[in-house]
mmCIF file of C-alpha atoms and ligand atoms in Angstrom:
data_model
loop_
_atom_site.group_PDB
_atom_site.id
_atom_site.type_symbol
_atom_site.label_atom_id
_atom_site.label_comp_id
_atom_site.label_asym_id
_atom_site.label_seq_id
_atom_site.Cartn_x
_atom_site.Cartn_y
_atom_site.Cartn_z
ATOM 1 C CA UNK A 1 -71.889 416.366 -12.587
ATOM 2 C CA UNK A 2 -71.558 414.827 -16.203
ATOM 3 C CA UNK A 3 -69.936 411.379 -16.199
ATOM 4 C CA UNK A 4 -67.112 412.544 -18.479
ATOM 5 C CA UNK A 5 -66.150 415.476 -16.118
ATOM 6 C CA UNK A 6 -66.213 413.193 -13.129
ATOM 7 C CA UNK A 7 -63.976 410.861 -14.958
ATOM 8 C CA UNK A 8 -61.536 413.619 -15.921
ATOM 9 C CA UNK A 9 -61.421 414.998 -12.289
ATOM 10 C CA UNK A 10 -60.881 411.304 -11.036
ATOM 11 C CA UNK A 11 -57.940 410.926 -13.496
ATOM 12 C CA UNK A 12 -56.468 414.196 -12.428
ATOM 13 C CA UNK A 13 -56.650 413.427 -8.716
ATOM 14 C CA UNK A 14 -55.175 409.990 -9.438
ATOM 15 C CA UNK A 15 -52.296 411.647 -11.277
ATOM 16 C CA UNK A 16 -51.598 414.357 -8.665
ATOM 17 C CA UNK A 17 -49.502 412.518 -6.146
ATOM 18 C CA UNK A 18 -47.086 411.278 -8.745
ATOM 19 C CA UNK A 19 -46.863 414.735 -10.401
ATOM 20 C CA UNK A 20 -46.143 416.351 -6.934
ATOM 21 C CA UNK A 21 -43.534 413.744 -5.897
ATOM 22 C CA UNK A 22 -41.952 413.899 -9.272
ATOM 23 C CA UNK A 23 -40.983 417.554 -8.485
ATOM 24 C CA UNK A 24 -38.902 416.657 -5.598
ATOM 25 C CA UNK A 25 -35.443 414.707 -6.156
ATOM 26 C CA UNK A 26 -35.258 411.910 -3.560
ATOM 27 C CA UNK A 27 -32.347 412.121 -1.039
ATOM 28 C CA UNK A 28 -31.060 408.769 -2.323
ATOM 29 C CA UNK A 29 -32.318 406.489 -4.972
ATOM 30 C CA UNK A 30 -33.902 403.413 -3.465
ATOM 31 C CA UNK A 31 -32.216 400.058 -4.108
ATOM 32 C CA UNK A 32 -33.897 397.757 -6.478
ATOM 33 C CA UNK A 33 -37.261 396.673 -5.312
ATOM 34 C CA UNK A 34 -37.045 398.476 -2.031
ATOM 35 C CA UNK A 35 -38.462 401.616 -0.559
ATOM 36 C CA UNK A 36 -36.098 403.810 1.115
ATOM 37 C CA UNK A 37 -38.035 405.404 4.042
ATOM 38 C CA UNK A 38 -36.601 408.632 5.592
ATOM 39 C CA UNK A 39 -37.376 408.786 9.348
ATOM 40 C CA UNK A 40 -36.644 410.612 12.491
ATOM 41 C CA UNK A 41 -37.586 408.597 15.533
ATOM 42 C CA UNK A 42 -36.353 410.939 18.295
ATOM 43 C CA UNK A 43 -38.346 414.266 18.493
ATOM 44 C CA UNK A 44 -39.531 416.467 21.355
ATOM 45 C CA UNK A 45 -42.348 418.980 21.898
ATOM 46 C CA UNK A 46 -43.666 421.199 24.667
ATOM 47 C CA UNK A 47 -45.287 418.166 26.151
ATOM 48 C CA UNK A 48 -41.810 417.374 27.594
ATOM 49 C CA UNK A 49 -38.806 419.522 27.374
ATOM 50 C CA UNK A 50 -39.170 420.654 23.718
ATOM 51 C CA UNK A 51 -40.061 424.181 22.770
ATOM 52 C CA UNK A 52 -42.594 423.808 20.066
ATOM 53 C CA UNK A 53 -46.124 422.361 19.729
ATOM 54 C CA UNK A 54 -46.547 418.978 17.938
ATOM 55 C CA UNK A 55 -48.079 420.413 14.873
ATOM 56 C CA UNK A 56 -44.832 422.387 14.140
ATOM 57 C CA UNK A 57 -42.934 419.062 14.278
ATOM 58 C CA UNK A 58 -45.197 417.706 11.543
ATOM 59 C CA UNK A 59 -44.792 420.775 9.282
ATOM 60 C CA UNK A 60 -40.940 420.727 9.661
ATOM 61 C CA UNK A 61 -40.857 417.082 8.763
ATOM 62 C CA UNK A 62 -43.015 417.672 5.645
ATOM 63 C CA UNK A 63 -40.922 420.709 4.558
ATOM 64 C CA UNK A 64 -37.740 418.573 4.985
ATOM 65 C CA UNK A 65 -39.085 415.652 2.992
ATOM 66 C CA UNK A 66 -39.384 413.039 5.632
ATOM 67 C CA UNK A 67 -41.690 409.962 5.226
ATOM 68 C CA UNK A 68 -42.144 408.986 8.953
ATOM 69 C CA UNK A 69 -41.513 410.542 12.287
ATOM 70 C CA UNK A 70 -42.214 409.685 15.953
ATOM 71 C CA UNK A 71 -42.777 412.237 18.687
ATOM 72 C CA UNK A 72 -40.887 410.752 21.635
ATOM 73 C CA UNK A 73 -41.590 413.042 24.609
ATOM 74 C CA UNK A 74 -39.944 412.137 27.986
ATOM 75 C CA UNK A 75 -42.357 410.173 29.924
ATOM 76 C CA UNK A 76 -41.078 411.150 33.260
ATOM 77 C CA UNK A 77 -39.554 414.677 32.611
ATOM 78 C CA UNK A 78 -42.101 417.512 32.033
ATOM 79 C CA UNK A 79 -40.547 420.778 32.878
ATOM 80 C CA UNK A 80 -43.525 422.758 31.390
ATOM 81 C CA UNK A 81 -45.937 420.907 33.633
ATOM 82 C CA UNK A 82 -46.983 424.004 35.553
ATOM 83 C CA UNK A 83 -48.133 425.733 32.355
ATOM 84 C CA UNK A 84 -49.091 422.623 30.666
ATOM 85 C CA UNK A 85 -50.619 420.017 32.857
ATOM 86 C CA UNK A 86 -50.553 416.847 30.902
ATOM 87 C CA UNK A 87 -51.349 413.559 32.438
ATOM 88 C CA UNK A 88 -51.850 411.842 29.062
ATOM 89 C CA UNK A 89 -48.514 410.821 27.538
ATOM 90 C CA UNK A 90 -50.235 410.078 24.334
ATOM 91 C CA UNK A 91 -51.391 413.522 23.681
ATOM 92 C CA UNK A 92 -48.453 414.942 21.574
ATOM 93 C CA UNK A 93 -48.636 411.955 19.359
ATOM 94 C CA UNK A 94 -52.388 412.530 18.808
ATOM 95 C CA UNK A 95 -51.960 416.169 17.922
ATOM 96 C CA UNK A 96 -49.045 415.341 15.499
ATOM 97 C CA UNK A 97 -50.950 412.524 13.992
ATOM 98 C CA UNK A 98 -54.028 414.686 13.533
ATOM 99 C CA UNK A 99 -51.938 417.361 11.880
ATOM 100 C CA UNK A 100 -50.357 414.821 9.449
ATOM 101 C CA UNK A 101 -53.681 413.440 8.361
ATOM 102 C CA UNK A 102 -54.079 413.742 4.547
ATOM 103 C CA UNK A 103 -50.281 414.378 4.179
ATOM 104 C CA UNK A 104 -47.721 412.042 2.890
ATOM 105 C CA UNK A 105 -46.092 412.084 6.407
ATOM 106 C CA UNK A 106 -46.738 409.045 8.683
ATOM 107 C CA UNK A 107 -46.613 409.711 12.504
ATOM 108 C CA UNK A 108 -46.017 406.598 14.808
ATOM 109 C CA UNK A 109 -46.631 406.544 18.525
ATOM 110 C CA UNK A 110 -43.549 406.805 20.686
ATOM 111 C CA UNK A 111 -42.053 407.824 24.009
ATOM 112 C CA UNK A 112 -38.557 408.329 25.640
ATOM 113 C CA UNK A 113 -38.139 406.190 28.833
ATOM 114 C CA UNK A 114 -35.859 408.419 30.868
ATOM 115 C CA UNK A 115 -33.509 406.921 33.358
ATOM 116 C CA UNK A 116 -30.186 407.667 34.978
ATOM 117 C CA UNK A 117 -27.457 405.352 33.806
ATOM 118 C CA UNK A 118 -27.826 402.436 33.572
ATOM 119 C CA UNK A 119 -29.797 402.075 31.317
ATOM 120 C CA UNK A 120 -30.017 405.763 30.512
ATOM 121 C CA UNK A 121 -32.636 407.029 28.082
ATOM 122 C CA UNK A 122 -34.326 404.559 25.680
ATOM 123 C CA UNK A 123 -36.954 405.364 22.934
ATOM 124 C CA UNK A 124 -39.836 403.039 22.407
ATOM 125 C CA UNK A 125 -41.520 403.463 18.997
ATOM 126 C CA UNK A 126 -44.432 401.601 17.334
ATOM 127 C CA UNK A 127 -46.070 401.257 20.765
ATOM 128 C CA UNK A 128 -49.772 401.194 21.438
ATOM 129 C CA UNK A 129 -50.211 403.303 24.657
ATOM 130 C CA UNK A 130 -47.391 405.491 26.182
ATOM 131 C CA UNK A 131 -49.271 405.844 29.343
ATOM 132 C CA UNK A 132 -48.718 402.230 30.287
ATOM 133 C CA UNK A 133 -45.007 402.722 29.930
ATOM 134 C CA UNK A 134 -44.780 404.951 32.987
ATOM 135 C CA UNK A 135 -42.859 403.170 35.954
ATOM 136 C CA UNK A 136 -40.892 405.923 37.451
ATOM 137 C CA UNK A 137 -39.288 403.685 40.083
ATOM 138 C CA UNK A 138 -38.325 400.638 38.064
ATOM 139 C CA UNK A 139 -35.466 400.752 35.500
ATOM 140 C CA UNK A 140 -36.746 397.931 33.328
ATOM 141 C CA UNK A 141 -40.634 397.676 33.779
ATOM 142 C CA UNK A 142 -41.350 400.379 31.106
ATOM 143 C CA UNK A 143 -39.041 398.682 28.608
ATOM 144 C CA UNK A 144 -40.761 395.191 29.398
ATOM 145 C CA UNK A 145 -44.087 396.917 28.713
ATOM 146 C CA UNK A 146 -42.943 398.651 25.448
ATOM 147 C CA UNK A 147 -41.917 395.017 24.367
ATOM 148 C CA UNK A 148 -45.292 393.628 25.459
ATOM 149 C CA UNK A 149 -46.817 396.286 23.120
ATOM 150 C CA UNK A 150 -44.628 394.899 20.380
ATOM 151 C CA UNK A 151 -42.565 398.193 20.260
ATOM 152 C CA UNK A 152 -39.200 398.766 18.830
ATOM 153 C CA UNK A 153 -36.779 399.946 21.638
ATOM 154 C CA UNK A 154 -33.527 401.588 21.180
ATOM 155 C CA UNK A 155 -30.869 403.050 23.471
ATOM 156 C CA UNK A 156 -30.529 406.848 22.989
ATOM 157 C CA UNK A 157 -27.275 408.866 22.874
ATOM 158 C CA UNK A 158 -25.027 406.080 24.475
ATOM 159 C CA UNK A 159 -22.233 408.572 23.921
ATOM 160 C CA UNK A 160 -23.932 411.520 25.836
ATOM 161 C CA UNK A 161 -21.248 413.296 27.930
ATOM 162 C CA UNK A 162 -23.782 413.794 30.726
ATOM 163 C CA UNK A 163 -23.802 409.928 31.114
ATOM 164 C CA UNK A 164 -20.373 409.140 29.873
ATOM 165 C CA UNK A 165 -17.824 411.850 30.701
ATOM 166 C CA UNK A 166 -15.390 410.525 27.989
ATOM 167 C CA UNK A 167 -18.033 410.409 25.294
ATOM 168 C CA UNK A 168 -17.314 406.762 24.755
ATOM 169 C CA UNK A 169 -20.332 404.417 24.325
ATOM 170 C CA UNK A 170 -20.050 401.214 26.233
ATOM 171 C CA UNK A 171 -22.470 398.535 27.544
ATOM 172 C CA UNK A 172 -23.188 398.203 31.231
ATOM 173 C CA UNK A 173 -24.193 394.742 32.472
ATOM 174 C CA UNK A 174 -27.866 395.930 32.459
ATOM 175 C CA UNK A 175 -27.625 396.644 28.679
ATOM 176 C CA UNK A 176 -26.126 393.271 28.078
ATOM 177 C CA UNK A 177 -29.029 391.743 30.061
ATOM 178 C CA UNK A 178 -31.528 393.786 27.954
ATOM 179 C CA UNK A 179 -29.963 392.678 24.683
ATOM 180 C CA UNK A 180 -29.898 389.036 25.842
ATOM 181 C CA UNK A 181 -33.450 389.146 26.826
ATOM 182 C CA UNK A 182 -34.178 390.790 23.282
ATOM 183 C CA UNK A 183 -35.776 393.729 25.024
ATOM 184 C CA UNK A 184 -33.307 396.258 23.365
ATOM 185 C CA UNK A 185 -33.331 396.267 19.551
ATOM 186 C CA UNK A 186 -31.385 399.303 18.400
ATOM 187 C CA UNK A 187 -28.865 401.998 19.305
ATOM 188 C CA UNK A 188 -28.338 405.594 18.197
ATOM 189 C CA UNK A 189 -25.049 405.933 16.457
ATOM 190 C CA UNK A 190 -25.873 409.462 15.717
ATOM 191 C CA UNK A 191 -27.804 411.878 18.121
ATOM 192 C CA UNK A 192 -28.382 415.490 17.316
ATOM 193 C CA UNK A 193 -24.894 416.809 16.546
ATOM 194 C CA UNK A 194 -22.757 413.791 17.787
ATOM 195 C CA UNK A 195 -21.574 410.577 16.210
ATOM 196 C CA UNK A 196 -20.317 407.460 18.039
ATOM 197 C CA UNK A 197 -18.047 404.979 16.287
ATOM 198 C CA UNK A 198 -18.010 402.981 19.496
ATOM 199 C CA UNK A 199 -21.916 402.836 19.287
ATOM 200 C CA UNK A 200 -21.404 401.476 15.771
ATOM 201 C CA UNK A 201 -19.188 398.690 16.913
ATOM 202 C CA UNK A 202 -21.669 397.883 19.714
ATOM 203 C CA UNK A 203 -24.446 397.752 17.115
ATOM 204 C CA UNK A 204 -22.435 395.410 14.863
ATOM 205 C CA UNK A 205 -21.238 393.023 17.607
ATOM 206 C CA UNK A 206 -24.659 392.788 19.355
ATOM 207 C CA UNK A 207 -26.987 392.677 16.260
ATOM 208 C CA UNK A 208 -28.596 396.021 17.085
ATOM 209 C CA UNK A 209 -30.055 398.232 14.551
ATOM 210 C CA UNK A 210 -28.153 401.514 13.850
ATOM 211 C CA UNK A 211 -30.141 404.732 14.188
ATOM 212 C CA UNK A 212 -29.443 408.445 13.760
ATOM 213 C CA UNK A 213 -31.911 410.892 15.014
ATOM 214 C CA UNK A 214 -32.247 414.631 15.656
ATOM 215 C CA UNK A 215 -33.448 414.517 19.181
ATOM 216 C CA UNK A 216 -34.744 418.009 18.352
ATOM 217 C CA UNK A 217 -35.926 420.292 21.144
ATOM 218 C CA UNK A 218 -35.959 423.717 19.415
ATOM 219 C CA UNK A 219 -36.377 424.301 15.677
ATOM 220 C CA UNK A 220 -34.778 421.998 13.138
ATOM 221 C CA UNK A 221 -34.288 425.049 10.807
ATOM 222 C CA UNK A 222 -31.960 426.719 13.367
ATOM 223 C CA UNK A 223 -30.233 423.601 14.604
ATOM 224 C CA UNK A 224 -29.398 422.006 11.344
ATOM 225 C CA UNK A 225 -29.007 425.099 9.065
ATOM 226 C CA UNK A 226 -31.725 423.905 6.688
ATOM 227 C CA UNK A 227 -31.909 427.142 4.741
ATOM 228 C CA UNK A 228 -28.129 426.730 3.966
ATOM 229 C CA UNK A 229 -28.797 423.209 2.496
ATOM 230 C CA UNK A 230 -28.228 421.336 5.896
ATOM 231 C CA UNK A 231 -30.429 418.412 7.004
ATOM 232 C CA UNK A 232 -31.179 416.746 10.314
ATOM 233 C CA UNK A 233 -29.802 413.393 11.106
ATOM 234 C CA UNK A 234 -31.987 410.787 9.421
ATOM 235 C CA UNK A 235 -32.390 406.983 9.517
ATOM 236 C CA UNK A 236 -33.381 405.518 6.118
ATOM 237 C CA UNK A 237 -35.153 402.229 6.547
ATOM 238 C CA UNK A 238 -34.670 399.613 3.645
ATOM 239 C CA UNK A 239 -38.391 398.502 3.554
ATOM 240 C CA UNK A 240 -40.288 396.271 1.219
ATOM 241 C CA UNK A 241 -42.864 399.069 0.866
ATOM 242 C CA UNK A 242 -44.063 402.220 2.794
ATOM 243 C CA UNK A 243 -46.476 400.524 5.144
ATOM 244 C CA UNK A 244 -45.733 401.087 8.876
ATOM 245 C CA UNK A 245 -45.825 397.163 9.343
ATOM 246 C CA UNK A 246 -43.112 396.540 6.829
ATOM 247 C CA UNK A 247 -41.010 399.706 8.053
ATOM 248 C CA UNK A 248 -41.164 398.212 11.534
ATOM 249 C CA UNK A 249 -40.207 394.828 10.338
ATOM 250 C CA UNK A 250 -37.167 396.220 8.511
ATOM 251 C CA UNK A 251 -36.150 398.090 11.594
ATOM 252 C CA UNK A 252 -36.222 395.011 13.655
ATOM 253 C CA UNK A 253 -34.175 393.377 10.905
ATOM 254 C CA UNK A 254 -31.515 395.999 11.223
ATOM 255 C CA UNK A 255 -31.900 397.352 7.628
ATOM 256 C CA UNK A 256 -30.899 401.032 8.070
ATOM 257 C CA UNK A 257 -28.707 403.677 6.731
ATOM 258 C CA UNK A 258 -27.910 406.580 8.886
ATOM 259 C CA UNK A 259 -27.394 410.161 7.365
ATOM 260 C CA UNK A 260 -25.377 412.505 9.393
ATOM 261 C CA UNK A 261 -23.941 415.803 7.903
ATOM 262 C CA UNK A 262 -21.904 414.410 4.961
ATOM 263 C CA UNK A 263 -21.567 410.972 6.360
ATOM 264 C CA UNK A 264 -23.511 407.779 5.489
ATOM 265 C CA UNK A 265 -23.220 405.005 7.995
ATOM 266 C CA UNK A 266 -24.587 401.442 7.519
ATOM 267 C CA UNK A 267 -23.787 397.840 7.572
ATOM 268 C CA UNK A 268 -21.489 397.028 4.673
ATOM 269 C CA UNK A 269 -24.127 395.215 2.586
ATOM 270 C CA UNK A 270 -26.485 398.031 2.959
ATOM 271 C CA UNK A 271 -24.193 400.721 2.075
ATOM 272 C CA UNK A 272 -22.951 398.776 -0.968
ATOM 273 C CA UNK A 273 -26.541 398.420 -2.180
ATOM 274 C CA UNK A 274 -27.053 402.272 -1.592
ATOM 275 C CA UNK A 275 -23.897 403.229 -3.423
ATOM 276 C CA UNK A 276 -24.552 400.848 -6.310
ATOM 277 C CA UNK A 277 -27.765 402.646 -6.926
ATOM 278 C CA UNK A 278 -26.607 406.236 -6.465
ATOM 279 C CA UNK A 279 -23.253 406.345 -8.253
ATOM 280 C CA UNK A 280 -23.046 405.596 -11.964
ATOM 281 C CA UNK A 281 -20.134 405.579 -14.455
ATOM 282 C CA UNK A 282 -20.517 406.413 -18.219
ATOM 283 C CA UNK A 283 -18.979 404.164 -20.919
ATOM 284 C CA UNK A 284 -15.389 405.121 -21.654
ATOM 285 C CA UNK A 285 -14.365 407.157 -24.781
ATOM 286 C CA UNK A 286 -10.941 407.703 -26.258
ATOM 287 C CA UNK A 287 -9.758 410.672 -28.334
ATOM 288 C CA UNK A 288 -8.243 409.609 -31.675
ATOM 289 C CA UNK A 289 -5.450 407.024 -31.057
ATOM 290 C CA UNK A 290 -4.894 408.062 -27.342
ATOM 291 C CA UNK A 291 -5.104 405.545 -24.588
ATOM 292 C CA UNK A 292 -6.559 407.877 -22.070
ATOM 293 C CA UNK A 293 -10.096 407.017 -21.239
ATOM 294 C CA UNK A 294 -12.675 409.549 -20.468
ATOM 295 C CA UNK A 295 -15.485 408.700 -18.161
ATOM 296 C CA UNK A 296 -17.978 410.448 -16.218
ATOM 297 C CA UNK A 297 -19.072 409.572 -12.625
ATOM 298 C CA UNK A 298 -22.551 410.641 -11.580
ATOM 299 C CA UNK A 299 -23.907 411.133 -8.095
ATOM 300 C CA UNK A 300 -27.612 410.588 -7.809
ATOM 301 C CA UNK A 301 -27.996 411.431 -4.143
ATOM 302 C CA UNK A 302 -28.363 414.631 -1.965
ATOM 303 C CA UNK A 303 -25.085 413.792 -0.282
ATOM 304 C CA UNK A 304 -21.598 414.638 -1.595
ATOM 305 C CA UNK A 305 -19.535 411.557 -2.318
ATOM 306 C CA UNK A 306 -15.841 411.781 -1.214
ATOM 307 C CA UNK A 307 -13.965 409.225 -3.165
ATOM 308 C CA UNK A 308 -10.467 407.777 -3.138
ATOM 309 C CA UNK A 309 -9.536 405.800 -6.135
ATOM 310 C CA UNK A 310 -7.762 402.532 -4.983
ATOM 311 C CA UNK A 311 -7.298 400.690 -8.320
ATOM 312 C CA UNK A 312 -4.188 400.047 -10.395
ATOM 313 C CA UNK A 313 -4.435 402.940 -12.984
ATOM 314 C CA UNK A 314 -3.302 406.478 -12.630
ATOM 315 C CA UNK A 315 -5.323 409.530 -13.540
ATOM 316 C CA UNK A 316 -4.310 412.019 -16.210
ATOM 317 C CA UNK A 317 -5.938 415.310 -15.109
ATOM 318 C CA UNK A 318 -7.322 414.547 -11.625
ATOM 319 C CA UNK A 319 -6.279 413.731 -8.128
ATOM 320 C CA UNK A 320 -7.229 410.181 -7.116
ATOM 321 C CA UNK A 321 -9.037 411.815 -4.159
ATOM 322 C CA UNK A 322 -12.089 413.926 -5.118
ATOM 323 C CA UNK A 323 -15.646 414.909 -4.319
ATOM 324 C CA UNK A 324 -18.717 414.668 -6.397
ATOM 325 C CA UNK A 325 -21.355 417.208 -5.413
ATOM 326 C CA UNK A 326 -24.970 416.297 -4.598
ATOM 327 C CA UNK A 327 -26.722 415.371 -7.933
ATOM 328 C CA UNK A 328 -23.377 416.391 -9.553
ATOM 329 C CA UNK A 329 -20.895 414.584 -11.780
ATOM 330 C CA UNK A 330 -17.217 414.515 -12.318
ATOM 331 C CA UNK A 331 -15.177 413.863 -15.466
ATOM 332 C CA UNK A 332 -12.285 411.604 -15.036
ATOM 333 C CA UNK A 333 -9.259 410.752 -17.425
ATOM 334 C CA UNK A 334 -7.668 407.387 -16.795
ATOM 335 C CA UNK A 335 -4.490 406.149 -18.392
ATOM 336 C CA UNK A 336 -5.641 402.612 -19.221
ATOM 337 C CA UNK A 337 -2.536 401.490 -21.230
ATOM 338 C CA UNK A 338 -4.790 400.082 -23.849
ATOM 339 C CA UNK A 339 -8.287 400.555 -25.342
ATOM 340 C CA UNK A 340 -10.912 399.264 -22.940
ATOM 341 C CA UNK A 341 -14.775 399.077 -23.625
ATOM 342 C CA UNK A 342 -15.470 398.210 -19.954
ATOM 343 C CA UNK A 343 -13.689 399.543 -17.016
ATOM 344 C CA UNK A 344 -14.036 398.499 -13.405
ATOM 345 C CA UNK A 345 -13.059 401.307 -11.035
ATOM 346 C CA UNK A 346 -12.320 400.571 -7.277
ATOM 347 C CA UNK A 347 -12.881 403.302 -4.677
ATOM 348 C CA UNK A 348 -12.915 403.894 -1.035
ATOM 349 C CA UNK A 349 -15.842 405.978 0.059
ATOM 350 C CA UNK A 350 -14.152 408.263 2.502
ATOM 351 C CA UNK A 351 -17.563 409.479 3.923
ATOM 352 C CA UNK A 352 -19.112 406.033 4.024
ATOM 353 C CA UNK A 353 -18.635 404.363 7.330
ATOM 354 C CA UNK A 354 -19.312 400.641 7.766
ATOM 355 C CA UNK A 355 -17.590 400.076 11.182
ATOM 356 C CA UNK A 356 -15.241 401.448 13.796
ATOM 357 C CA UNK A 357 -12.570 403.370 11.737
ATOM 358 C CA UNK A 358 -13.770 401.529 8.750
ATOM 359 C CA UNK A 359 -14.810 402.913 5.399
ATOM 360 C CA UNK A 360 -16.654 401.249 2.459
ATOM 361 C CA UNK A 361 -14.575 399.895 -0.371
ATOM 362 C CA UNK A 362 -16.484 399.235 -3.586
ATOM 363 C CA UNK A 363 -16.013 399.090 -7.365
ATOM 364 C CA UNK A 364 -18.165 400.518 -10.072
ATOM 365 C CA UNK A 365 -18.321 399.358 -13.635
ATOM 366 C CA UNK A 366 -18.854 401.472 -16.757
ATOM 367 C CA UNK A 367 -22.233 401.087 -18.396
HETATM 368 ZN ZN1 ZN B 401 -32.550 411.549 26.013
HETATM 369 ZN ZN1 ZN B 402 -34.476 412.979 23.767
#
């Protein structure tokens, strides 16, 4: 091959990934200097009680624009055992990892440690060897081993009505012990189609990382209405970059945002950061000698923003409670009493949750 042609092909290949990713809009704009990694860390396959082969999990995740997943089959519960004898608990991960090779999706090793309450079900991700986590008769040994492997361990569906009749997440003494021993690092505040505000409170009070996962057993497209614009629950990790090491570090540091249906759930500082980069306000303009400012709010995310204006002004043509569609915009007329070149608008984000019965309050300044 001629040197020039080789050079051209090299340049073309180098430009390709940017060109492809430029075609898709991100779910959310990343806060300054950070990567926002979309993850699902709770997924099942036929190797435990799921209904699909691991390769389909990878294809689903790629179609849905995820950056990182973990296949977390139950270690101790394998209802398809007769048809699918599987002594190797790493096998579903290996198939998924192999399928994801050369794609933009990262697959990390994981497993679901499956116990009655307490402690219930716990996921261990970023582990080295799932087989070594298998201690069917000991409630804590698998969790200790996951920690020896430097894994990230979180409590699954603490609100599950099979374990908590009232659907209320609460800590048992064993959970308190696991937290004190630093063996438990996170908690699902969202699992499949449920949310737990009590789990949000537990996370905030105990320094646990908040997670939202699909816990998918069938097909995501059916369970989350993907063709109609739905999405699975995701955990966005605010990471320094997209390397698995940094993502793991950010998970341990509790830097997550959970996306569930139209809700975004995070610690106040993380949600503030996200909103700052995903909602912008145009400079005000005034017609003639009128004192009514016209501004446009822009939503740069895939999630609708439900806003309630909480500031001192009144609006001329709009309700102070409104919604901005995904990637959409909203024109607002504000009675500002005088000409203003810069306006600061205060809002409550009605679908932004930062605690138990607590929404995010923030302000946005005109450009
Ligand atoms: Zn479970
Ligand atoms: Zn599960």
